[in-house]
Coordinates of N, CA and C in Angstrom, one line a residue:
S1 N -52.2 -10.4 -17.3 CA -53.5 -9.1 -16.4 C -53.2 -7.8 -18.1
L2 N -51.6 -7.3 -18.9 CA -52.1 -6.6 -19.1 C -52.7 -5.8 -20.8
A3 N -52.7 -7.9 -20.7 CA -53.9 -7.8 -22.3 C -55.4 -8.0 -22.5
G4 N -55.4 -8.1 -21.1 CA -57.1 -7.8 -20.6 C -57.4 -6.4 -19.5
I5 N -57.1 -5.6 -19.4 CA -56.6 -4.0 -19.2 C -56.5 -3.4 -20.7
E6 N -55.8 -4.3 -21.2 CA -56.1 -3.2 -22.5 C -57.1 -3.1 -23.6
N7 N -58.5 -3.9 -23.4 CA -59.4 -4.6 -24.3 C -60.4 -4.3 -22.8
L8 N -60.2 -3.9 -21.4 CA -61.5 -2.8 -20.4 C -61.4 -1.7 -21.8
P9 N -60.8 -0.8 -21.9 CA -61.4 0.0 -21.9 C -62.8 -0.1 -23.0
C10 N -62.3 -0.5 -24.0 CA -63.3 -1.1 -25.8 C -64.7 -1.7 -24.8
E11 N -64.7 -2.1 -23.9 CA -65.4 -3.3 -22.7 C -66.6 -2.3 -21.9
L12 N -65.9 -1.6 -21.8 CA -66.1 0.0 -21.6 C -67.4 -0.1 -21.9
Q13 N -67.3 1.6 -23.1 CA -67.2 1.4 -24.1 C -68.4 0.9 -24.8
R14 N -68.4 -0.3 -25.0 CA -70.0 -1.1 -25.2 C -70.7 -1.4 -24.6
N15 N -70.5 -1.5 -23.3 CA -71.5 -1.4 -21.8 C -71.9 -0.4 -21.7
F16 N -71.1 1.2 -21.9 CA -72.4 2.2 -21.5 C -72.9 2.6 -23.1
Q17 N -72.5 2.1 -24.0 CA -73.3 2.1 -25.9 C -74.9 1.4 -24.9
L18 N -74.0 0.7 -25.1 CA -75.7 -0.6 -24.3 C -76.8 -0.1 -23.7
M19 N -75.9 0.7 -22.4 CA -77.1 1.3 -21.4 C -77.6 2.7 -22.0
R20 N -76.6 3.5 -22.9 CA -77.5 3.8 -23.5 C -78.6 3.9 -24.4
E21 N -78.5 3.4 -24.6 CA -79.5 2.5 -26.3 C -80.4 2.1 -25.2
L22 N -80.4 1.5 -23.4 CA -81.3 0.7 -22.7 C -82.5 2.4 -22.4
D23 N -81.9 2.8 -21.8 CA -81.7 4.8 -22.1 C -82.9 4.9 -22.4
Q24 N -82.4 5.3 -24.5 CA -83.5 5.9 -25.6 C -84.5 4.7 -25.7
R25 N -84.5 3.4 -25.0 CA -85.9 2.9 -25.5 C -86.4 3.0 -24.8
T26 N -86.2 3.0 -23.2 CA -87.2 4.0 -22.3 C -88.2 4.8 -21.7
E27 N -87.0 5.7 -22.9 CA -87.1 7.2 -22.5 C -88.8 6.7 -23.8
D28 N -87.7 6.2 -25.5 CA -88.9 5.9 -26.5 C -90.5 5.3 -25.7
K29 N -90.6 5.0 -25.0 CA -91.3 3.8 -23.9 C -92.8 5.0 -23.6
K30 N -91.8 5.3 -22.3 CA -92.1 6.8 -22.3 C -93.3 7.2 -23.0
A31 N -93.0 8.2 -23.6 CA -93.4 8.3 -24.5 C -94.8 8.1 -25.2
E32 N -94.5 6.8 -25.4 CA -95.8 6.1 -26.0 C -96.5 5.6 -25.1
I33 N -96.1 5.9 -23.3 CA -97.7 5.9 -22.6 C -98.0 7.1 -22.6
D34 N -97.0 8.2 -22.2 CA -98.1 9.5 -22.8 C -99.9 10.0 -22.7
S35 N -98.0 9.1 -24.5 CA -99.8 9.8 -25.5 C -100.6 8.5 -26.0
L36 N -101.0 7.4 -25.0 CA -101.7 5.9 -24.8 C -102.1 6.3 -24.0
A37 N -102.0 6.9 -22.6 CA -102.9 7.7 -21.6 C -103.7 8.7 -22.2
A38 N -103.6 9.7 -22.8 CA -103.4 11.1 -23.6 C -105.3 10.7 -24.1
A39 N -104.6 9.6 -25.3 CA -105.6 8.9 -26.2 C -106.9 8.4 -25.3
Y40 N -106.7 7.3 -24.1 CA -107.2 6.6 -23.0 C -107.9 7.9 -22.4
I41 N -107.6 8.8 -22.6 CA -108.6 9.6 -21.4 C -109.6 10.4 -22.3
E42 N -108.6 10.9 -23.4 CA -110.3 11.9 -25.1 C -110.6 10.9 -25.1
S43 N -110.8 9.6 -25.5 CA -111.9 9.0 -26.1 C -112.4 7.6 -25.4
V44 N -112.0 8.0 -23.8 CA -112.6 7.1 -22.5 C -114.1 7.3 -22.2
K45 N -114.6 7.2 -23.0 CA -116.6 7.9 -23.1 C -116.7 7.3 -24.1
S46 N -116.4 7.4 -25.0 CA -117.1 6.7 -26.5 C -117.0 5.8 -26.5
M47 N -115.0 5.0 -25.3 CA -114.8 3.4 -25.9 C -115.8 2.8 -25.7
V48 N -115.9 1.5 -25.9 CA -117.3 -0.3 -25.4 C -115.3 -0.3 -24.5
P49 N -116.8 -1.3 -23.5 CA -115.2 -2.8 -22.2 C -114.3 -3.1 -23.0
E50 N -114.8 -3.5 -24.1 CA -113.1 -4.5 -24.8 C -112.9 -3.3 -25.2
E51 N -112.8 -2.6 -25.6 CA -112.1 -1.2 -26.1 C -110.9 -0.5 -25.0
R52 N -111.7 -0.3 -23.8 CA -110.8 0.3 -23.0 C -109.5 -1.3 -22.0
V53 N -110.1 -2.3 -22.3 CA -109.6 -2.8 -22.3 C -108.2 -3.5 -23.2
E54 N -108.5 -3.0 -24.2 CA -107.6 -3.1 -24.7 C -107.5 -2.3 -24.7
H55 N -107.0 -0.7 -24.4 CA -106.9 0.2 -24.1 C -105.7 0.3 -23.5
L56 N -106.6 -0.5 -22.0 CA -105.3 -0.3 -21.2 C -104.5 -1.4 -21.4
K57 N -104.6 -3.0 -21.7 CA -103.7 -4.2 -22.0 C -102.1 -3.0 -22.4
K58 N -102.5 -2.8 -23.1 CA -101.4 -2.0 -24.7 C -100.3 -0.7 -23.3
I59 N -101.5 -0.6 -22.2 CA -99.9 0.6 -21.6 C -100.0 -0.2 -20.6
Q60 N -100.7 -1.1 -20.2 CA -99.2 -2.2 -19.1 C -98.6 -2.9 -20.0
S61 N -98.6 -2.7 -21.3 CA -97.3 -3.6 -21.7 C -96.4 -2.9 -21.5
A62 N -96.6 -1.4 -22.5 CA -96.2 0.1 -22.3 C -95.4 -0.1 -21.6
Y63 N -94.9 0.1 -19.8 CA -94.5 -0.2 -18.5 C -94.2 -1.6 -18.5
S64 N -94.3 -3.0 -19.1 CA -93.5 -4.0 -18.7 C -92.7 -3.9 -18.9
K65 N -92.6 -3.5 -20.9 CA -91.1 -3.3 -21.9 C -90.4 -2.0 -21.0
C66 N -90.5 -1.0 -19.8 CA -90.0 0.0 -19.8 C -89.0 -0.4 -18.5
K67 N -90.1 -1.2 -16.9 CA -89.3 -2.5 -16.3 C -88.3 -3.5 -17.0
E68 N -88.6 -4.0 -17.7 CA -87.6 -5.2 -18.4 C -86.5 -4.1 -19.3
Y69 N -86.8 -3.1 -19.0 CA -85.1 -2.1 -20.1 C -84.3 -1.9 -19.2
S70 N -84.5 -1.1 -17.5 CA -84.3 -0.9 -16.6 C -83.1 -2.2 -16.4
D71 N -84.4 -3.5 -15.6 CA -84.0 -4.8 -15.1 C -82.4 -5.4 -16.0
D72 N -82.5 -4.6 -17.7 CA -81.3 -4.8 -17.9 C -80.3 -3.8 -18.1
K73 N -80.4 -3.3 -18.0 CA -80.0 -1.5 -17.2 C -78.8 -1.8 -16.8
V74 N -79.3 -2.9 -15.7 CA -79.1 -2.5 -13.9 C -78.2 -4.0 -13.8
Q75 N -78.9 -4.9 -14.8 CA -78.0 -6.5 -14.9 C -76.3 -5.9 -15.8
L76 N -76.6 -5.0 -16.8 CA -75.4 -4.8 -17.7 C -74.9 -4.1 -16.6
A77 N -75.2 -2.9 -15.6 CA -74.7 -2.1 -14.9 C -73.9 -3.0 -14.1
M78 N -74.0 -4.0 -12.5 CA -73.4 -4.6 -12.2 C -71.9 -6.2 -13.3
Q79 N -72.4 -6.3 -14.4 CA -72.2 -7.1 -15.2 C -69.9 -6.0 -15.4
T80 N -70.9 -5.0 -16.0 CA -69.0 -3.7 -15.6 C -69.1 -3.7 -14.5
Y81 N -69.7 -3.5 -13.1 CA -68.8 -3.2 -11.9 C -67.9 -4.5 -11.6
E82 N -68.6 -6.1 -12.2 CA -67.3 -6.9 -12.0 C -66.5 -7.3 -12.9
M83 N -66.0 -6.6 -13.8 CA -65.1 -6.5 -15.0 C -64.6 -6.0 -15.1
V84 N -64.9 -4.7 -13.5 CA -64.0 -3.7 -13.4 C -63.2 -4.6 -12.5
D85 N -64.2 -5.0 -11.0 CA -63.3 -5.7 -10.3 C -62.8 -6.8 -10.1
K86 N -63.1 -7.4 -11.4 CA -62.2 -8.4 -11.3 C -60.6 -8.1 -12.1
H87 N -61.3 -6.3 -12.7 CA -59.5 -6.6 -12.8 C -58.4 -6.2 -12.1
I88 N -58.8 -5.1 -11.1 CA -58.5 -4.4 -9.6 C -57.8 -5.0 -8.8
R89 N -58.5 -6.6 -8.8 CA -58.6 -8.5 -8.1 C -56.8 -8.6 -9.4
R90 N -56.9 -8.3 -9.7 CA -55.3 -8.9 -10.6 C -54.1 -8.3 -11.2
L91 N -54.8 -7.1 -10.1 CA -53.4 -6.2 -10.4 C -53.2 -5.9 -9.0
D92 N -54.6 -6.3 -8.0 CA -53.3 -6.7 -6.3 C -53.1 -7.7 -6.6
A93 N -52.9 -8.9 -7.2 CA -52.7 -9.8 -6.8 C -50.9 -9.8 -7.6
D94 N -50.9 -8.7 -9.0 CA -49.2 -8.8 -9.6 C -49.0 -7.8 -8.8
L95 N -49.4 -6.6 -8.2 CA -49.3 -6.6 -7.6 C -48.3 -6.8 -6.1
A96 N -48.7 -7.3 -5.7 CA -48.6 -8.2 -4.4 C -46.2 -8.5 -5.0
R97 N -47.5 -9.6 -5.6 CA -45.4 -10.0 -6.2 C -45.0 -9.7 -7.3
F98 N -45.1 -8.4 -7.6 CA -44.1 -7.6 -7.7 C -43.5 -6.8 -6.6
E99 N -44.1 -6.9 -5.6 CA -43.8 -6.2 -3.9 C -42.7 -7.3 -3.7
A100 N -42.7 -8.6 -3.2 CA -42.3 -9.5 -2.5 C -41.6 -9.9 -3.6
D101 N -41.4 -10.2 -5.2 CA -39.9 -9.5 -5.4 C -39.0 -8.9 -5.1
L102 N -40.1 -7.6 -5.0 CA -39.1 -6.7 -5.1 C -37.8 -6.3 -3.9
K103 N -38.5 -6.7 -2.7 CA -38.3 -6.6 -1.3 C -37.1 -8.1 -1.2
D104 N -36.7 -9.3 -2.4 CA -36.8 -10.0 -1.9 C -35.5 -9.5 -2.2
K105 N -35.4 -9.1 -4.1 CA -33.9 -8.0 -4.9 C -33.5 -7.7 -3.9
L106 N -34.0 -6.9 -2.4 CA -33.5 -5.1 -1.6 C -33.1 -6.2 -0.2
E107 N -33.6 -7.3 0.4 CA -33.1 -8.0 0.5 C -31.6 -8.9 0.2
G108 N -31.3 -9.0 -1.0 CA -31.0 -9.9 -1.0 C -29.2 -9.0 -2.0
S109 N -29.6 -8.2 -2.0 CA -28.4 -6.7 -2.4 C -28.0 -6.2 -1.3
D110 N -26.5 -5.7 -1.6 CA -25.8 -4.6 -0.9 C -26.9 -3.5 -0.6
F111 N -27.2 -3.8 -0.6 CA -28.0 -1.9 -0.4 C -28.6 -2.5 1.1
E112 N -28.5 -3.0 1.3 CA -29.3 -2.9 3.2 C -28.2 -2.3 4.2
S113 N -28.6 -1.5 4.7 CA -27.7 -0.6 5.4 C -27.3 -1.7 7.2
P114 N -25.9 -1.4 7.1 CA -24.9 -2.2 8.0 C -25.5 -2.1 10.1
G115 N -26.3 -2.0 9.8 CA -26.7 -1.3 10.7 C -28.3 -2.2 10.8
S116 N -28.7 -2.8 10.7 CA -30.5 -2.9 10.1 C -29.5 -4.8 10.4
R117 N -30.8 -5.2 10.9 CA -31.1 -6.4 11.6 C -31.6 -7.1 10.4
S118 N -31.9 -8.8 10.7 CA -32.0 -9.9 9.8 C -33.1 -10.1 9.9
L119 N -34.7 -9.2 9.3 CA -36.1 -10.4 9.7 C -36.1 -11.2 9.8
K120 N -36.4 -11.2 10.9 CA -36.7 -12.5 12.0 C -36.2 -13.4 12.4
K121 N -34.9 -12.6 12.1 CA -33.4 -13.2 12.0 C -32.7 -14.3 11.7
G122 N -32.8 -13.8 10.3 CA -32.9 -14.5 9.0 C -33.5 -15.7 8.4
R123 N -32.9 -15.8 7.4 CA -33.4 -16.5 6.4 C -34.6 -18.1 6.8
S124 N -34.6 -18.9 8.3 CA -34.7 -19.1 9.3 C -36.3 -19.4 8.7
Q125 N -36.4 -18.1 10.1 CA -38.4 -17.4 10.4 C -38.5 -16.8 8.6
K126 N -38.2 -16.7 7.8 CA -38.5 -16.3 6.5 C -39.8 -17.3 6.6
D127 N -38.8 -18.6 6.7 CA -39.0 -19.8 5.5 C -40.5 -20.1 6.8
K128 N -39.7 -20.3 7.8 CA -40.6 -20.8 8.7 C -42.7 -20.0 8.1
R129 N -42.4 -18.5 8.5 CA -43.3 -17.6 8.2 C -44.1 -18.2 7.1
S130 N -43.1 -18.9 5.6 CA -43.6 -19.2 4.6 C -44.6 -20.4 5.0
S131 N -43.9 -21.6 5.8 CA -44.8 -22.3 5.2 C -46.1 -23.0 6.1
R132 N -46.2 -21.2 6.7 CA -47.4 -20.6 8.1 C -48.0 -20.3 6.7
G133 N -48.1 -20.1 6.3 CA -48.9 -19.5 4.8 C -49.0 -18.1 4.9
R134 N -48.3 -17.8 5.3 CA -48.3 -16.4 5.3 C -47.9 -15.7 4.6
G135 N -48.8 -14.6 4.2 CA -48.8 -13.9 2.6 C -47.7 -12.6 2.5
R136 N -47.5 -11.8 2.0 CA -47.4 -10.7 1.3 C -46.8 -10.2 2.6
R137 N -45.8 -9.0 2.7 CA -45.3 -8.1 3.3 C -45.7 -6.6 2.8
T138 N -46.6 -5.7 3.0 CA -45.9 -4.5 2.7 C -45.4 -3.3 3.6
S139 N -45.1 -4.1 4.6 CA -45.1 -3.1 5.5 C -43.7 -3.1 5.4
E140 N -42.7 -1.7 5.6 CA -40.9 -1.2 5.3 C -40.0 -2.4 6.9
E141 N -41.0 -2.6 7.9 CA -40.4 -3.7 8.4 C -39.6 -4.5 8.3
D142 N -40.5 -4.9 7.3 CA -39.6 -6.0 7.0 C -37.9 -5.9 6.7
T143 N -37.8 -5.4 6.4 CA -36.3 -4.8 6.6 C -34.9 -4.0 7.2
P144 N -35.8 -4.0 9.5 CA -36.7 -3.2 9.5 C -37.6 -2.5 9.4
K145 N -35.9 -1.2 9.7 CA -37.0 -0.4 9.9 C -36.6 0.6 8.5
K146 N -35.9 0.5 7.9 CA -35.7 1.3 6.1 C -34.5 1.2 5.7
K147 N -34.9 0.3 4.4 CA -33.1 0.3 3.3 C -33.3 1.2 2.8
K148 N -32.3 1.5 2.7 CA -31.7 2.6 1.4 C -31.1 2.1 0.7
L149 N -31.5 2.7 -0.6 CA -30.1 3.1 -1.8 C -29.1 3.8 -1.4
K150 N -28.2 4.0 -1.5 CA -27.0 4.5 -1.8 C -26.9 5.8 -2.0
G151 N -26.6 6.8 -1.2 CA -27.0 7.7 -1.3 C -28.0 8.5 -0.4
G152 N -28.1 7.5 -0.3 CA -29.7 8.1 1.3 C -31.5 8.0 0.5
S153 N -31.8 7.3 -0.9 CA -32.7 7.4 -1.2 C -33.3 6.2 -1.2
E154 N -34.8 6.7 0.1 CA -35.6 5.9 0.6 C -36.4 5.5 -0.8
F155 N -35.2 4.9 -1.0 CA -36.5 4.1 -2.8 C -38.1 2.9 -1.5
A156 N -37.1 2.0 -0.8 CA -38.4 1.5 -1.2 C -39.2 1.5 0.0
D157 N -39.0 2.7 1.0 CA -40.4 3.4 1.7 C -41.3 3.7 1.1
T158 N -40.8 4.3 0.0 CA -41.1 5.4 -1.5 C -42.0 3.9 -2.3
I159 N -41.7 3.2 -2.6 CA -42.8 2.3 -3.7 C -43.1 0.9 -2.2
L160 N -43.4 1.1 -1.0 CA -43.6 -0.4 -0.6 C -45.2 0.3 0.8
S161 N -44.4 1.8 1.3 CA -45.7 2.4 1.5 C -46.4 1.8 1.1
V162 N -47.3 2.2 2.8 CA -49.0 2.5 2.3 C -49.7 2.6 3.4
H163 N -50.1 4.4 3.1 CA -51.4 4.7 4.7 C -52.6 4.5 5.4
P164 N -51.8 4.0 6.3 CA -52.7 2.4 6.5 C -54.6 3.4 6.4
S165 N -54.9 4.7 6.3 CA -56.2 5.0 5.9 C -57.1 4.6 4.5
D166 N -55.9 4.3 3.3 CA -55.7 4.0 2.2 C -56.4 3.0 2.2
V167 N -55.8 1.5 3.0 CA -56.0 -0.2 3.7 C -57.3 0.3 3.5
L168 N -57.5 0.6 5.0 CA -58.4 -0.1 5.4 C -60.3 0.6 4.8
D169 N -59.7 2.1 4.0 CA -60.9 2.5 3.5 C -61.4 1.2 2.3
M170 N -60.3 1.1 1.5 CA -61.4 -0.2 0.4 C -61.6 -1.8 1.3
P171 N -62.1 -2.4 0.4 CA -62.6 -3.7 0.3 C -61.6 -4.4 0.7
V172 N -62.1 -5.1 1.4 CA -60.2 -6.2 2.4 C -61.0 -8.0 0.8
D173 N -60.1 -8.3 1.3 CA -60.1 -9.6 0.3 C -60.3 -10.5 1.2
P174 N -60.8 -11.3 0.6 CA -61.1 -13.1 1.8 C -59.1 -13.2 1.9
N175 N -58.8 -13.1 1.0 CA -56.9 -14.3 0.4 C -56.0 -13.1 1.8
E176 N -56.8 -12.0 1.4 CA -55.5 -11.2 1.8 C -55.1 -11.6 3.7
P177 N -54.2 -11.9 3.5 CA -53.2 -12.9 5.0 C -53.5 -11.0 5.7
T178 N -54.5 -11.7 7.4 CA -54.5 -10.7 8.5 C -52.7 -11.5 9.9
Y179 N -53.3 -9.9 10.5 CA -52.2 -9.4 11.7 C -52.1 -9.0 12.5
C180 N -51.3 -8.9 13.2 CA -51.5 -7.8 14.6 C -53.5 -8.6 15.6
L181 N -52.9 -8.2 16.5 CA -54.1 -8.1 17.8 C -55.2 -7.2 16.6
C182 N -55.2 -6.1 15.7 CA -56.6 -6.5 15.7 C -57.3 -6.9 14.4
H183 N -56.5 -8.2 14.1 CA -56.8 -8.4 12.9 C -57.2 -8.1 11.7
Q184 N -56.6 -7.1 11.4 CA -56.0 -6.7 10.0 C -55.1 -7.1 8.6
V185 N -55.4 -6.0 7.7 CA -53.9 -6.9 6.8 C -53.3 -6.0 7.7
S186 N -52.4 -6.1 6.2 CA -50.6 -5.0 6.7 C -50.8 -4.0 6.3
Y187 N -49.9 -3.0 6.7 CA -49.9 -1.5 6.3 C -49.2 -0.3 7.1
G188 N -48.6 0.3 6.1 CA -48.2 1.9 7.3 C -46.6 0.6 8.0
E189 N -46.0 1.1 9.2 CA -45.3 0.6 9.6 C -45.7 -1.1 10.6
M190 N -45.3 -1.5 10.9 CA -45.4 -2.8 11.1 C -43.6 -3.4 11.9
I191 N -43.8 -4.1 13.4 CA -42.9 -4.9 14.5 C -42.8 -6.1 14.4
G192 N -42.2 -7.1 14.7 CA -41.6 -8.6 14.7 C -41.4 -8.7 15.7
C193 N -42.4 -9.3 16.8 CA -42.7 -10.7 18.0 C -40.2 -11.1 17.2
D194 N -40.6 -10.8 18.7 CA -38.3 -12.0 18.2 C -39.1 -12.8 19.4
N195 N -40.2 -12.9 19.8 CA -40.0 -14.5 20.1 C -40.8 -15.7 18.3
P196 N -39.1 -16.3 18.6 CA -39.8 -17.3 17.5 C -41.2 -18.4 18.0
D197 N -41.6 -18.2 18.7 CA -43.1 -18.8 18.5 C -44.0 -18.9 18.9
C198 N -43.8 -16.8 18.7 CA -44.8 -15.6 18.4 C -46.2 -16.8 17.7
P199 N -47.4 -16.5 18.1 CA -48.5 -16.6 16.8 C -48.9 -16.1 15.5
I200 N -48.8 -15.0 16.4 CA -49.0 -13.4 15.3 C -48.3 -12.7 14.2
E201 N -46.8 -12.8 15.3 CA -45.4 -12.3 14.5 C -45.1 -10.8 13.8
W202 N -46.6 -10.1 13.5 CA -46.5 -9.6 13.2 C -47.3 -8.7 13.4
F203 N -47.3 -6.4 13.9 CA -48.0 -6.3 14.8 C -47.7 -4.3 13.9
H204 N -48.9 -4.0 13.9 CA -49.2 -2.1 13.5 C -47.9 -1.8 14.6
F205 N -47.7 -0.5 14.5 CA -47.6 0.3 15.3 C -47.3 0.7 16.3
A206 N -49.2 1.5 15.7 CA -50.4 1.8 16.2 C -50.9 1.3 17.4
C207 N -51.2 -0.2 17.3 CA -51.3 -0.7 17.7 C -51.4 -1.4 19.4
V208 N -49.3 -0.7 19.2 CA -49.1 -1.7 19.8 C -47.9 -0.4 20.9
D209 N -49.1 0.6 20.5 CA -48.2 2.3 21.0 C -47.0 2.7 21.3
L210 N -46.2 1.8 19.7 CA -45.4 2.4 19.2 C -45.0 3.7 17.8
T211 N -44.5 4.7 18.4 CA -44.5 5.9 17.1 C -43.2 5.0 16.5
T212 N -41.8 4.9 17.0 CA -40.4 5.2 16.3 C -40.5 3.0 16.6
K213 N -39.4 2.9 15.5 CA -38.6 1.2 16.4 C -37.7 1.2 18.0
P214 N -38.3 0.6 18.4 CA -38.0 0.2 19.3 C -36.3 -0.5 19.7
K215 N -35.5 -0.5 20.6 CA -34.2 -0.4 20.1 C -33.8 -2.2 21.7
G216 N -33.3 -2.4 20.6 CA -33.0 -4.0 20.9 C -33.9 -4.9 20.6
K217 N -34.2 -5.5 21.3 CA -35.8 -6.9 21.0 C -36.6 -6.7 21.5
W218 N -37.9 -6.9 21.0 CA -39.7 -6.4 21.0 C -39.9 -7.3 21.4
F219 N -40.7 -7.6 22.3 CA -42.0 -9.1 22.9 C -43.6 -7.9 22.2
C220 N -43.8 -9.3 21.9 CA -45.3 -7.7 22.3 C -46.2 -8.9 23.1
P221 N -47.5 -7.4 23.6 CA -47.8 -7.9 24.9 C -48.8 -8.9 24.8
R222 N -48.6 -10.2 24.0 CA -48.7 -11.8 25.1 C -47.8 -12.5 25.1
C223 N -47.0 -12.1 24.5 CA -45.1 -12.9 24.5 C -45.1 -12.3 26.6
V224 N -45.4 -11.1 26.2 CA -44.1 -10.8 27.3 C -45.7 -11.0 28.5
Q225 N -46.5 -11.5 28.4 CA -48.0 -11.6 29.2 C -47.0 -13.4 29.9
E226 N -46.7 -14.3 28.9 CA -46.3 -15.0 28.9 C -45.1 -15.8 29.5
R227 N -44.3 -15.2 29.4 CA -43.1 -14.6 29.7 C -42.8 -14.5 31.6
K228 N -44.3 -13.6 31.7 CA -44.1 -13.3 33.4 C -44.6 -14.7 33.4
K229 N -44.7 -14.9 32.8 CA -46.7 -16.7 33.5 C -45.1 -17.3 34.0
K230 N -43.7 -17.2 33.2 CA -43.5 -18.8 33.2 C -42.9 -18.4 34.5
K231 N -42.2 -17.1 34.8 CA -41.2 -16.6 35.6 C -42.5 -16.9 37.5

């Protein structure tokens, strides 16, 4: 990905240069059309029908060329957009892997605060989610409140926090896993349901009316209803 990104500025410069050349060709052709139109108006009365038709064909051909240049420019602009979008998606994938590796290292290190509970009651639950094909977690809730480095530094929060509006304003990757009652991608603080058989598992704080992490076990609204029915 890095090698591709290094070449991106050169590719963009080349495409923009081609677009400028197409613009110049269009302007030149428009000037030619103006000249042909002026000549036609000036001498149309003295032209025989065949000459009029020939002159009008030249004007029509010039307009066709203008359209052709414009279509080429649109296609080039679309190709440029897709090229940049491809690199962005590659960066997103690399960032996802980086965040996953970082969280694994934090979970396996001695940086974890003594009071924080393990995610979904340990490795077995994490393996269960992996077997379901769940994607990366971008929330601080993975650790679950906050994992701090020695000295109280909220390093993990700084690296891994994502503002909800930033996520919702971005185009949704069809490969990005969704969670919660709202069926959106992960962002901000999230909480895991303590029911090991919960079909959703992860919820945004706002969607379940939470502003802080509750003490003790927490069950999502669906699992609470199921538990009430069983009683």
